[in-house]
Amino acid sequence: MRYLYYPGCSAATTGKAYEKSLLAIFRALSLSMDELEDWNCCGATSYMAIDETKAFALAARNLALAEEQGRSSGSGHEIVAPCSACFLVLTKTNQYLRDYPEVRSRIVQALDAAGLTYHGTVTVRHPLDVIVNDIGLERIEKRVTRRLKGMKVACYYGCQMVRPFKTFDHAFYPTSMDRLVKALGADPVDWPLKTRCCGGTLTGTIPEAGLRLNRLLIKDAVKRKADMILTCCPLCQFNLECYQDQIAREYQEKIHCPILYFTQLIGMAFGLGDDELGMSLLFQPPTRFLGKQKGEAAHV
Amino acid sequence: MSKSNGNRPARIGFYVCHCGHNISGTVDVAAVARYAQALPHVVVSREYKYMCSDPGQERIAQDIREHALNRIVVASCSPLLHEHTFRTAVEKGGLNPFFFQMVNIRENVSWVNESPEEATEKAMDLARAAVHRVAFHKALEPKRVPILPDVLVVGGGIAGIHAALTLANAGRKVVLVEREPTIGGHMAMFDKTFPTLDCAACILTPKMSQVKNHPNITLWTYSEVSKVEGYVGNYTITVRRKPRYISEKLCVGCMECIEACIYKEGKFPDEFNAGLSRRKPIYIPFPQATPQVVVIDPQTCIEFKTGKCKKSCLEKCDRDAIDFSQKEVVEEIRVGTVILATGYKTFDAGRLPHYGYGKYDNVYTSLEVERLVNASGPTGGELILRDGRRPKTVGIIHCVGSRDRNTNRWCSRTCCMYSLKLAHLLKEHTDAEVYNFYIDIRAAGKSYEEFYDKLLEENVHFIRGRVAEVTDWTARPSEEGKLVIRVEDTMIGVVRRIPVDMVVLAVGMEPQFDAQEVRRLFNISCSTEGFFLERHPKLAPVDTFTDGVFIAGACQGPKDIPDSVAQAGAAASQALVLIDSGSIELEPNTAYLVEEDCSGCKSCLTICPYHAISHDEARKKASINEALCKGCGTCTATCPSGAIRQNLFEDEEIYSEIRGLLTPMPAEAQGGESC
Amino acid sequence: MLNHGAGVSRPSREWQPRIVAFFCNWCTYTAADLAGVSRLKHASNIRIIRVMCSGRVDPQFVLEAFARGADGVLMGGCHPGDCHYMEGNYKALRRVRLLRRMLRDLGIEEDRFRLEWISASEGEKVRAVVNDMTARVRSLGPLKLPEKFRDWDREIGELEEKVGKMEEKEHVG
């Protein structure tokens, strides 16, 4: 199986740990991912909110490049976008180009100006979808060398991956990550907040609103005895992880919960090294489990 | 084109209908009439506001007499609607009714085409084709087949029961086939009925025992129809009667065998109580089950699983009714008509995981609550939740699996009213605070709105908004240990959190899980949602496209009890109409053989699914049994020598229609135009 | 209105494809009625001929339609397994397979002939199929088979003449 890979801006910056661990587990599974050459901003948040056409044009450029690269290099027509925001914008653009002729005609013009064409053949995939549905949990389970027994995990899907476009899981009660966690030997906790807002960009613009949403999530996960929250989006991960000190100060309460990428947890179960998985890049590392992991990993 | 009535040349009368504005709003009917007038052999061409009206029909009859017409073409609506009407008019005029051809310029033209020019041109083309075709029509005699007086009713819910009783009271023999071990259907599971609040069992069980005791009804429970052959008036039905391992003749329903079962307590989910209680492998679905006969479930019975049970049930039965060696029995019956009343299934609440059904103990479906509040239910009518508590607050969520693009788009029609009923019953049983979360309250029925008013006076809360989720996530201490219903109250524009002890999901109504198989079995159609399709949504609501097969109750679409009963009565009387007329007229569209053209090649033999064609060895020719022929015409299209022909769809009729459609007629060529 | 109007003139417009449709009474014709009752507007280029079953459609009907100037032919029947006459639609399908080859040999493009299974409840599908087929046939342009037949007849005639002359010569020689 070959995929094209669209990192997006986060993977290159705040979400480096996500990219590192994602590439590491893909290597471990002998899956090929070819980075899209000359990719640009996906068109998310600020663009999409202010000028949809520009956002569509940016996303469509990536899709057009992907279509061409996929054809010429034989990397196929599926592009993996690990960031939920990228995933959403690329998916939305694909659908709007297909369903709305007026959007299509404007974007075709824009692409034309850049000497590009897009025929709508690219499929946008989230790595969680690829892992659960293409590779399959059976294969994942076989590859596990460290069953994460006793680890309680709150699986957090956030909003953008499942809504409004229901692509590979339920829009309000997704379960793919929970099933994945089970396959790794850990216990997913039943967590009704798994698709609620992480605070998004509100943490930057209206911090009191953003932090309140953020705090609700962490508090309830801890209340349900989760050892960590698992995320599938760099923004969610950043929001949940980086404001814990601030929340503790403002609400005058103790709050602590490691926030990992689901790819890091897969890597742990695969027995990959902490460095390979970007564990050192975490502000709230799951120390308790890392120690164990390291000790056991030595025997592999 | 010189073919005609006898040897006389064709004299055609052409009529185009305005259908009010339905046709004339798009099609220039005057132009069509003028156009038809110029076509060869057309003697009379008229337009009229409503051709199907009495004056319209009378006009045709009169013209036939006055102008010696021998062929009639009417351009109006679909032949499926009014072909019969106009054939009758033609007959009144003294012509054979089959010297008639209908042109569909409403459903096929004015209702689907917007441009008046294009629509008018299309209407002219179709008119020309019909004028071409009708010249080739032959005089035909409609085939009459006798109607066997016996009726099959499939499904023993309230609709099936009512239909069977109506027919039986009219003196007809009825076989009622029910899949479950007892009749009663969903209604038997209900506690009270809205809006009168009479007890469902009290009004249903007398009808159930009437069915059992009626001399004209043969009741086969635990049975399913497996094969249907024949045609209207003359169906042969195969019914598989599953073994219940108890002799229906001998068992008196004393239930001592159940008492004696080696399982001291029930262990397996009790279907009748919606899984809320447990039954033994040997059981009777509920006290008033009809027939009052015990059944053994071989899936759970130790004797069937291991062969090593001490069979204390057997010892206990002093009538020797228990028979472990009972086998399935296949019965064959002959009936003239069939009424399908196969009911519905409730929406699977698990499909909406954010409502927590199957995850949180205290989330119930409405059907479960019917059992929970019922005196003969799993808790004896005490409202005790799965966790042993009694609810102080209850939330009823409407439209679960209804009016929702993600699940079912239709309104299930009954949920508003049964939710109101359950709200009343829950309040009565527990004095709890009851919240209804609704989109709209649809109380369109006799005394329904008044019932809603009554509930408002009972201080039941109504919150207008589709519930987002049911969650155990608590935001404040008062919510601890409760289920929280999150909803946007659209009346005040605020997102609310309502903590409750119990959630009731008002699940919608869906087609039966095997509706598609049943549809195929009886050769009828389903609408897009999967409910059985009626012949006409307004004018033939219990007929189907298959003559002699009628539908009643929720198998046709969501329906409450009064509507199901009304429809069951209608279906029964439609069946009686057929039976009492003794015979039915069939389209004379059967195949026939022109023997001198038959080469005896046998290509047709395997083509006919009804085995209507055989090979006459002596004459080395095919032989068609017209009684068996259903008139599909497949053999006609197959016969390489053109020896098999089909009445009403003769080759020359269809060829002339094709040519008429595509060839501009001389009149047009003279007009200086060609298409 | 009696005996009225001799000179009939028809509106002349740009070329419009003409599509002849054979619809079975129980499924596709009923679906077309449903499209009408539901006011599902669609291209006006289709002319429906009702038959009881798609199994009644003799391949020669299709050929006749093309030969008489149809630009496209559409056949509609019940979905597999749903035929009102049990299996007429399978018989239709069988014939269509062979018919397609023949049409190909005659140089009639694939998009000009179509077989669709449309059930009584699929009014929406009638609209979609008619619109799609009209668009495809429109882009193919007129088939003009009757004109082609004339051309072919002329060619054959010329050929026969030539052959006749050659034979004559041989005789003389």
Tab-separated table of N, CA and C in Angstrom, chain B residues 33-35 37-38 43-45 47 67 78-80 83 104 107-108 111-114 117-118 121-122 124-125 128 519-520 523 526-528 533 545-546 589 607 609-610 630-634 636-638 646 649-651 654-655 657-659 661-662 668 671 673 675, chain C residues 1-6 8 10-13 16 18 20 22 25-26 29-30 32-33 35-37 39-44 46-53 55-61 64-65 68-70 80-88 91 94-95 120-121:
chain	number	residue	atom	x	y	z
B	33	ALA	N	-54.815	19.063	-30.723
B	33	ALA	CA	-56.063	18.632	-31.357
B	33	ALA	C	-56.045	18.961	-32.850
B	34	ARG	N	-55.580	20.163	-33.180
B	34	ARG	CA	-55.490	20.553	-34.595
B	34	ARG	C	-54.556	19.613	-35.337
B	35	TYR	N	-53.442	19.326	-34.675
B	35	TYR	CA	-52.430	18.473	-35.290
B	35	TYR	C	-52.990	17.079	-35.567
B	37	GLN	N	-56.026	16.247	-35.907
B	37	GLN	CA	-57.077	16.307	-36.917
B	37	GLN	C	-56.520	16.068	-38.317
B	38	ALA	N	-55.283	16.528	-38.508
B	38	ALA	CA	-54.691	16.426	-39.843
B	38	ALA	C	-54.061	15.059	-40.097
B	43	VAL	N	-60.981	11.207	-37.940
B	43	VAL	CA	-62.224	11.790	-38.416
B	43	VAL	C	-62.679	12.907	-37.481
B	44	VAL	N	-62.490	12.662	-36.207
B	44	VAL	CA	-62.909	13.641	-35.211
B	44	VAL	C	-61.728	13.916	-34.305
B	45	SER	N	-61.496	15.199	-34.011
B	45	SER	CA	-60.448	15.515	-33.040
B	45	SER	C	-60.964	16.606	-32.127
B	47	GLU	N	-60.748	18.677	-28.104
B	47	GLU	CA	-60.123	18.924	-26.799
B	47	GLU	C	-61.253	19.094	-25.799
B	67	HIS	N	-70.394	9.577	-35.898
B	67	HIS	CA	-69.397	9.646	-36.970
B	67	HIS	C	-68.903	8.274	-37.396
B	78	SER	N	-52.138	8.902	-17.203
B	78	SER	CA	-51.531	7.581	-17.365
B	78	SER	C	-52.598	6.510	-17.585
B	79	PRO	N	-52.328	5.574	-18.471
B	79	PRO	CA	-53.271	4.467	-18.654
B	79	PRO	C	-53.469	3.666	-17.367
B	80	LEU	N	-52.481	3.713	-16.485
B	80	LEU	CA	-52.626	2.989	-15.221
B	80	LEU	C	-53.762	3.592	-14.402
B	83	GLU	N	-57.269	4.043	-18.117
B	83	GLU	CA	-57.474	3.228	-19.313
B	83	GLU	C	-58.825	2.527	-19.233
B	104	ASN	N	-50.318	9.069	-22.731
B	104	ASN	CA	-50.040	9.676	-21.429
B	104	ASN	C	-49.322	11.011	-21.616
B	107	GLU	N	-48.565	12.595	-16.772
B	107	GLU	CA	-47.402	12.101	-16.028
B	107	GLU	C	-46.130	12.119	-16.872
B	108	ASN	N	-46.285	11.767	-18.172
B	108	ASN	CA	-45.091	11.661	-19.013
B	108	ASN	C	-44.739	12.952	-19.740
B	111	TRP	N	-46.323	17.120	-16.613
B	111	TRP	CA	-45.818	17.189	-15.240
B	111	TRP	C	-44.294	17.092	-15.150
B	112	VAL	N	-43.663	16.686	-16.249
B	112	VAL	CA	-42.206	16.525	-16.161
B	112	VAL	C	-41.438	17.416	-17.125
B	113	ASN	N	-42.150	18.067	-18.024
B	113	ASN	CA	-41.452	18.931	-18.979
B	113	ASN	C	-41.907	20.369	-18.781
B	114	GLU	N	-40.963	21.276	-18.781
B	114	GLU	CA	-41.302	22.661	-18.453
B	114	GLU	C	-41.589	23.523	-19.673
B	117	GLU	N	-43.216	24.535	-25.562
B	117	GLU	CA	-42.945	24.108	-26.944
B	117	GLU	C	-42.539	22.640	-26.984
B	118	GLU	N	-41.575	22.300	-26.128
B	118	GLU	CA	-41.092	20.917	-26.122
B	118	GLU	C	-42.202	19.962	-25.706
B	121	GLU	N	-44.671	19.503	-28.534
B	121	GLU	CA	-44.117	18.666	-29.596
B	121	GLU	C	-44.114	17.191	-29.176
B	122	LYS	N	-43.759	16.977	-27.907
B	122	LYS	CA	-43.728	15.597	-27.413
B	122	LYS	C	-45.141	15.007	-27.420
B	124	MET	N	-47.531	15.781	-29.373
B	124	MET	CA	-47.901	15.494	-30.764
B	124	MET	C	-47.268	14.191	-31.236
B	125	ASP	N	-45.989	13.998	-30.891
B	125	ASP	CA	-45.305	12.754	-31.279
B	125	ASP	C	-46.039	11.545	-30.718
B	128	ARG	N	-49.335	10.951	-32.416
B	128	ARG	CA	-49.134	10.371	-33.738
B	128	ARG	C	-48.874	8.860	-33.628
B	519	ARG	N	-42.147	-9.116	0.055
B	519	ARG	CA	-42.547	-8.413	-1.169
B	519	ARG	C	-42.287	-9.291	-2.399
B	520	ARG	N	-41.116	-9.912	-2.447
B	520	ARG	CA	-40.787	-10.766	-3.596
B	520	ARG	C	-41.718	-11.963	-3.651
B	523	ASN	N	-44.939	-10.876	-4.920
B	523	ASN	CA	-44.846	-10.139	-6.171
B	523	ASN	C	-45.468	-8.747	-6.079
B	526	CYS	N	-42.261	-2.279	-3.010
B	526	CYS	CA	-42.059	-1.477	-1.817
B	526	CYS	C	-41.795	-0.046	-2.243
B	527	SER	N	-42.168	0.903	-1.398
B	527	SER	CA	-41.797	2.281	-1.663
B	527	SER	C	-40.340	2.470	-1.237
B	528	THR	N	-39.809	3.668	-1.491
B	528	THR	CA	-38.377	3.898	-1.237
B	528	THR	C	-37.966	3.536	0.184
B	533	LEU	N	-45.892	-1.008	-1.096
B	533	LEU	CA	-46.415	0.078	-1.920
B	533	LEU	C	-47.867	-0.191	-2.293
B	545	PHE	N	-50.114	-3.626	-6.748
B	545	PHE	CA	-50.080	-3.775	-8.196
B	545	PHE	C	-50.331	-5.218	-8.622
B	546	THR	N	-50.409	-6.104	-7.652
B	546	THR	CA	-50.730	-7.491	-7.967
B	546	THR	C	-52.177	-7.741	-7.580
B	589	ASN	N	-54.203	-9.891	-22.364
B	589	ASN	CA	-52.894	-9.687	-23.004
B	589	ASN	C	-52.090	-10.979	-23.086
B	607	ILE	N	-38.536	-20.602	-21.850
B	607	ILE	CA	-38.658	-19.174	-21.599
B	607	ILE	C	-39.777	-18.871	-20.614
B	609	PRO	N	-41.880	-18.810	-17.489
B	609	PRO	CA	-41.714	-19.199	-16.086
B	609	PRO	C	-42.963	-19.873	-15.510
B	610	TYR	N	-44.061	-19.819	-16.246
B	610	TYR	CA	-45.309	-20.383	-15.712
B	610	TYR	C	-45.663	-21.725	-16.355
B	630	LYS	N	-49.577	-15.409	-18.134
B	630	LYS	CA	-49.828	-14.167	-17.395
B	630	LYS	C	-49.620	-12.933	-18.257
B	631	GLY	N	-49.182	-13.138	-19.480
B	631	GLY	CA	-49.149	-12.016	-20.406
B	631	GLY	C	-47.922	-11.140	-20.339
B	632	CYS	N	-46.743	-11.722	-20.096
B	632	CYS	CA	-45.547	-10.884	-20.087
B	632	CYS	C	-45.050	-10.627	-21.505
B	633	GLY	N	-45.286	-11.602	-22.404
B	633	GLY	CA	-44.882	-11.425	-23.788
B	633	GLY	C	-43.450	-11.826	-24.076
B	634	THR	N	-42.786	-12.418	-23.096
B	634	THR	CA	-41.390	-12.800	-23.310
B	634	THR	C	-41.260	-13.854	-24.410
B	636	THR	N	-43.210	-14.175	-26.964
B	636	THR	CA	-43.458	-13.522	-28.243
B	636	THR	C	-42.163	-12.920	-28.783
B	637	ALA	N	-41.408	-12.305	-27.862
B	637	ALA	CA	-40.140	-11.710	-28.282
B	637	ALA	C	-39.113	-12.785	-28.609
B	638	THR	N	-39.313	-13.982	-28.077
B	638	THR	CA	-38.336	-15.053	-28.264
B	638	THR	C	-38.568	-15.829	-29.559
B	646	GLN	N	-48.787	-11.780	-29.039
B	646	GLN	CA	-49.367	-11.366	-27.761
B	646	GLN	C	-50.500	-10.388	-28.023
B	649	PHE	N	-50.371	-6.446	-27.398
B	649	PHE	CA	-48.994	-6.039	-27.675
B	649	PHE	C	-48.464	-6.810	-28.878
B	650	GLU	N	-49.232	-6.788	-29.924
B	650	GLU	CA	-48.846	-7.476	-31.162
B	650	GLU	C	-47.623	-6.776	-31.751
B	651	ASP	N	-46.816	-7.553	-32.458
B	651	ASP	CA	-45.644	-6.952	-33.107
B	651	ASP	C	-46.028	-5.720	-33.924
B	654	ILE	N	-46.744	-2.663	-31.889
B	654	ILE	CA	-45.566	-1.976	-31.339
B	654	ILE	C	-44.726	-1.339	-32.446
B	655	TYR	N	-44.552	-2.080	-33.556
B	655	TYR	CA	-43.804	-1.490	-34.673
B	655	TYR	C	-44.482	-0.213	-35.158
B	657	GLU	N	-46.261	1.751	-33.472
B	657	GLU	CA	-46.053	2.793	-32.472
B	657	GLU	C	-44.664	3.417	-32.642
B	658	ILE	N	-43.662	2.557	-32.864
B	658	ILE	CA	-42.289	3.056	-33.086
B	658	ILE	C	-42.257	3.943	-34.328
B	659	ARG	N	-42.827	3.424	-35.379
B	659	ARG	CA	-42.814	4.181	-36.637
B	659	ARG	C	-43.582	5.487	-36.485
B	661	LEU	N	-43.993	7.171	-33.861
B	661	LEU	CA	-43.216	8.118	-33.063
B	661	LEU	C	-42.182	8.835	-33.915
B	662	LEU	N	-41.547	8.076	-34.797
B	662	LEU	CA	-40.349	8.593	-35.457
B	662	LEU	C	-40.572	9.087	-36.882
B	668	GLU	N	-47.610	16.175	-42.087
B	668	GLU	CA	-46.529	17.021	-41.605
B	668	GLU	C	-45.608	17.423	-42.739
B	671	GLY	N	-46.960	20.059	-44.462
B	671	GLY	CA	-46.819	21.277	-43.676
B	671	GLY	C	-45.430	21.879	-43.819
B	673	GLU	N	-42.518	20.647	-42.794
B	673	GLU	CA	-41.572	20.467	-41.695
B	673	GLU	C	-41.275	18.991	-41.535
B	675	CYS	N	-39.173	16.320	-38.592
B	675	CYS	CA	-38.442	16.428	-37.328
B	675	CYS	C	-37.115	15.692	-37.385
C	1	MET	N	-64.375	22.357	-32.952
C	1	MET	CA	-63.044	21.797	-33.241
C	1	MET	C	-63.087	20.768	-34.365
C	2	LEU	N	-64.313	20.346	-34.686
C	2	LEU	CA	-64.408	19.268	-35.660
C	2	LEU	C	-63.842	19.691	-37.012
C	3	ASN	N	-63.032	18.786	-37.591
C	3	ASN	CA	-62.434	19.031	-38.899
C	3	ASN	C	-61.770	20.398	-39.009
C	4	HIS	N	-60.997	20.663	-38.064
C	4	HIS	CA	-60.388	21.977	-37.983
C	4	HIS	C	-58.889	21.871	-38.204
C	5	GLY	N	-58.345	22.896	-38.847
C	5	GLY	CA	-56.891	23.031	-38.895
C	5	GLY	C	-56.212	22.071	-39.831
C	6	ALA	N	-55.869	22.504	-40.991
C	6	ALA	CA	-55.183	21.629	-41.927
C	6	ALA	C	-53.684	21.859	-41.884
C	8	VAL	N	-50.545	22.288	-40.496
C	8	VAL	CA	-49.937	22.204	-39.164
C	8	VAL	C	-48.486	22.619	-39.250
C	10	ARG	N	-44.896	23.171	-37.082
C	10	ARG	CA	-44.257	22.799	-35.819
C	10	ARG	C	-43.128	23.779	-35.552
C	11	PRO	N	-42.888	24.075	-34.321
C	11	PRO	CA	-41.806	25.009	-34.012
C	11	PRO	C	-40.458	24.410	-34.435
C	12	SER	N	-39.672	25.182	-35.156
C	12	SER	CA	-38.359	24.639	-35.538
C	12	SER	C	-37.315	25.146	-34.548
C	13	ARG	N	-36.539	24.228	-34.059
C	13	ARG	CA	-35.530	24.597	-33.065
C	13	ARG	C	-34.229	23.913	-33.438
C	16	GLN	N	-32.607	18.300	-31.578
C	16	GLN	CA	-32.883	17.662	-30.296
C	16	GLN	C	-32.795	16.156	-30.472
C	18	ARG	N	-33.694	12.369	-30.204
C	18	ARG	CA	-34.947	11.660	-29.984
C	18	ARG	C	-34.642	10.285	-29.399
C	20	VAL	N	-36.206	6.799	-27.867
C	20	VAL	CA	-37.372	5.936	-27.694
C	20	VAL	C	-37.118	5.052	-26.471
C	22	PHE	N	-38.527	1.866	-24.000
C	22	PHE	CA	-39.450	0.747	-23.772
C	22	PHE	C	-39.466	0.488	-22.274
C	25	ASN	N	-44.438	-2.310	-17.663
C	25	ASN	CA	-45.638	-1.777	-17.027
C	25	ASN	C	-45.516	-1.651	-15.516
C	26	TRP	N	-44.838	-2.641	-14.883
C	26	TRP	CA	-44.960	-2.768	-13.428
C	26	TRP	C	-43.943	-1.951	-12.661
C	29	TYR	N	-42.407	1.856	-15.919
C	29	TYR	CA	-43.485	2.747	-16.351
C	29	TYR	C	-44.146	3.391	-15.131
C	30	THR	N	-44.321	2.589	-14.078
C	30	THR	CA	-44.892	3.112	-12.839
C	30	THR	C	-43.965	4.161	-12.227
C	32	ALA	N	-41.992	6.084	-13.919
C	32	ALA	CA	-42.126	7.287	-14.737
C	32	ALA	C	-43.391	8.047	-14.337
C	33	ASP	N	-44.439	7.297	-14.029
C	33	ASP	CA	-45.663	7.933	-13.523
C	33	ASP	C	-45.383	8.643	-12.204
C	35	ALA	N	-42.524	9.795	-11.214
C	35	ALA	CA	-41.746	11.003	-11.512
C	35	ALA	C	-42.710	12.125	-11.880
C	36	GLY	N	-43.753	11.768	-12.627
C	36	GLY	CA	-44.743	12.766	-13.026
C	36	GLY	C	-45.516	13.295	-11.838
C	37	VAL	N	-46.045	12.375	-11.032
C	37	VAL	CA	-46.829	12.777	-9.870
C	37	VAL	C	-45.969	13.632	-8.926
C	39	ARG	N	-43.665	15.559	-9.893
C	39	ARG	CA	-43.247	16.721	-10.696
C	39	ARG	C	-41.723	16.822	-10.804
C	40	LEU	N	-41.091	15.701	-11.055
C	40	LEU	CA	-39.638	15.709	-11.227
C	40	LEU	C	-39.318	16.063	-12.673
C	41	LYS	N	-39.007	17.321	-12.893
C	41	LYS	CA	-38.798	17.801	-14.266
C	41	LYS	C	-37.555	17.164	-14.872
C	42	HIS	N	-37.685	16.754	-16.104
C	42	HIS	CA	-36.499	16.243	-16.785
C	42	HIS	C	-36.575	16.497	-18.286
C	43	ALA	N	-35.508	16.112	-18.972
C	43	ALA	CA	-35.397	16.393	-20.404
C	43	ALA	C	-36.610	15.829	-21.140
C	44	SER	N	-37.075	16.555	-22.157
C	44	SER	CA	-38.319	16.168	-22.835
C	44	SER	C	-38.060	15.257	-24.034
C	46	ILE	N	-37.498	12.110	-24.328
C	46	ILE	CA	-37.822	10.695	-24.265
C	46	ILE	C	-39.276	10.452	-24.675
C	47	ARG	N	-39.489	9.380	-25.430
C	47	ARG	CA	-40.840	8.980	-25.862
C	47	ARG	C	-41.044	7.541	-25.384
C	48	ILE	N	-41.982	7.381	-24.458
C	48	ILE	CA	-42.115	6.064	-23.821
C	48	ILE	C	-43.118	5.178	-24.552
C	49	ILE	N	-42.713	3.943	-24.795
C	49	ILE	CA	-43.631	2.916	-25.290
C	49	ILE	C	-43.791	1.902	-24.164
C	50	ARG	N	-45.033	1.667	-23.780
C	50	ARG	CA	-45.273	0.769	-22.646
C	50	ARG	C	-45.388	-0.669	-23.122
C	51	VAL	N	-44.672	-1.559	-22.470
C	51	VAL	CA	-44.844	-2.998	-22.692
C	51	VAL	C	-45.102	-3.632	-21.331
C	52	MET	N	-45.616	-4.849	-21.313
C	52	MET	CA	-45.930	-5.442	-20.017
C	52	MET	C	-44.667	-5.793	-19.254
C	53	CYS	N	-43.633	-6.206	-19.989
C	53	CYS	CA	-42.424	-6.701	-19.334
C	53	CYS	C	-41.244	-6.382	-20.231
C	55	GLY	N	-39.090	-8.267	-20.885
C	55	GLY	CA	-38.913	-9.485	-21.666
C	55	GLY	C	-39.671	-9.457	-22.994
C	56	ARG	N	-40.634	-8.547	-23.129
C	56	ARG	CA	-41.392	-8.444	-24.376
C	56	ARG	C	-40.589	-7.683	-25.440
C	57	VAL	N	-39.549	-6.976	-25.015
C	57	VAL	CA	-38.827	-6.134	-25.966
C	57	VAL	C	-37.986	-7.009	-26.893
C	58	ASP	N	-38.461	-7.123	-28.096
C	58	ASP	CA	-37.756	-7.851	-29.139
C	58	ASP	C	-36.585	-6.970	-29.576
C	59	PRO	N	-35.374	-7.509	-29.669
C	59	PRO	CA	-34.246	-6.676	-30.115
C	59	PRO	C	-34.562	-5.944	-31.424
C	60	GLN	N	-35.456	-6.538	-32.191
C	60	GLN	CA	-35.806	-5.877	-33.455
C	60	GLN	C	-36.539	-4.561	-33.223
C	61	PHE	N	-37.213	-4.441	-32.068
C	61	PHE	CA	-37.855	-3.158	-31.750
C	61	PHE	C	-36.784	-2.071	-31.655
C	64	GLU	N	-35.393	-1.360	-35.018
C	64	GLU	CA	-36.389	-0.627	-35.788
C	64	GLU	C	-36.367	0.850	-35.386
C	65	ALA	N	-36.283	1.084	-34.068
C	65	ALA	CA	-36.275	2.470	-33.597
C	65	ALA	C	-35.076	3.220	-34.160
C	68	ARG	N	-35.493	3.871	-37.818
C	68	ARG	CA	-36.489	4.883	-38.164
C	68	ARG	C	-36.083	6.280	-37.697
C	69	GLY	N	-34.893	6.380	-37.130
C	69	GLY	CA	-34.416	7.731	-36.844
C	69	GLY	C	-34.236	8.064	-35.372
C	70	ALA	N	-34.357	7.089	-34.484
C	70	ALA	CA	-34.098	7.386	-33.078
C	70	ALA	C	-32.603	7.628	-32.891
C	80	PRO	N	-33.224	-6.896	-10.941
C	80	PRO	CA	-33.073	-8.354	-10.919
C	80	PRO	C	-33.705	-8.940	-9.650
C	81	GLY	N	-34.477	-9.976	-9.836
C	81	GLY	CA	-35.145	-10.598	-8.697
C	81	GLY	C	-36.519	-10.006	-8.415
C	82	ASP	N	-36.835	-8.870	-9.045
C	82	ASP	CA	-38.094	-8.198	-8.750
C	82	ASP	C	-39.099	-8.257	-9.887
C	83	CYS	N	-38.787	-8.983	-10.945
C	83	CYS	CA	-39.653	-8.973	-12.124
C	83	CYS	C	-41.055	-9.435	-11.749
C	84	HIS	N	-42.035	-8.698	-12.230
C	84	HIS	CA	-43.427	-9.060	-11.979
C	84	HIS	C	-43.738	-10.432	-12.569
C	85	TYR	N	-43.015	-10.783	-13.611
C	85	TYR	CA	-43.221	-12.091	-14.254
C	85	TYR	C	-42.040	-13.017	-13.948
C	86	MET	N	-41.499	-12.875	-12.794
C	86	MET	CA	-40.430	-13.713	-12.262
C	86	MET	C	-39.073	-13.487	-12.913
C	87	GLU	N	-38.978	-13.690	-14.243
C	87	GLU	CA	-37.635	-13.616	-14.811
C	87	GLU	C	-37.553	-12.986	-16.196
C	88	GLY	N	-38.590	-12.259	-16.576
C	88	GLY	CA	-38.577	-11.620	-17.886
C	88	GLY	C	-37.403	-10.672	-18.042
C	91	LYS	N	-34.332	-12.421	-19.078
C	91	LYS	CA	-34.365	-12.743	-20.506
C	91	LYS	C	-33.995	-11.499	-21.310
C	94	ARG	N	-30.301	-10.982	-21.200
C	94	ARG	CA	-29.609	-11.933	-22.060
C	94	ARG	C	-29.593	-11.427	-23.500
C	95	ARG	N	-30.753	-10.957	-23.940
C	95	ARG	CA	-30.832	-10.483	-25.321
C	95	ARG	C	-30.006	-9.217	-25.513
C	120	ALA	N	-40.590	0.626	-9.145
C	120	ALA	CA	-41.765	1.496	-9.116
C	120	ALA	C	-41.584	2.702	-8.202
C	121	SER	N	-40.676	2.593	-7.232
C	121	SER	CA	-40.518	3.703	-6.289
C	121	SER	C	-39.416	4.665	-6.702
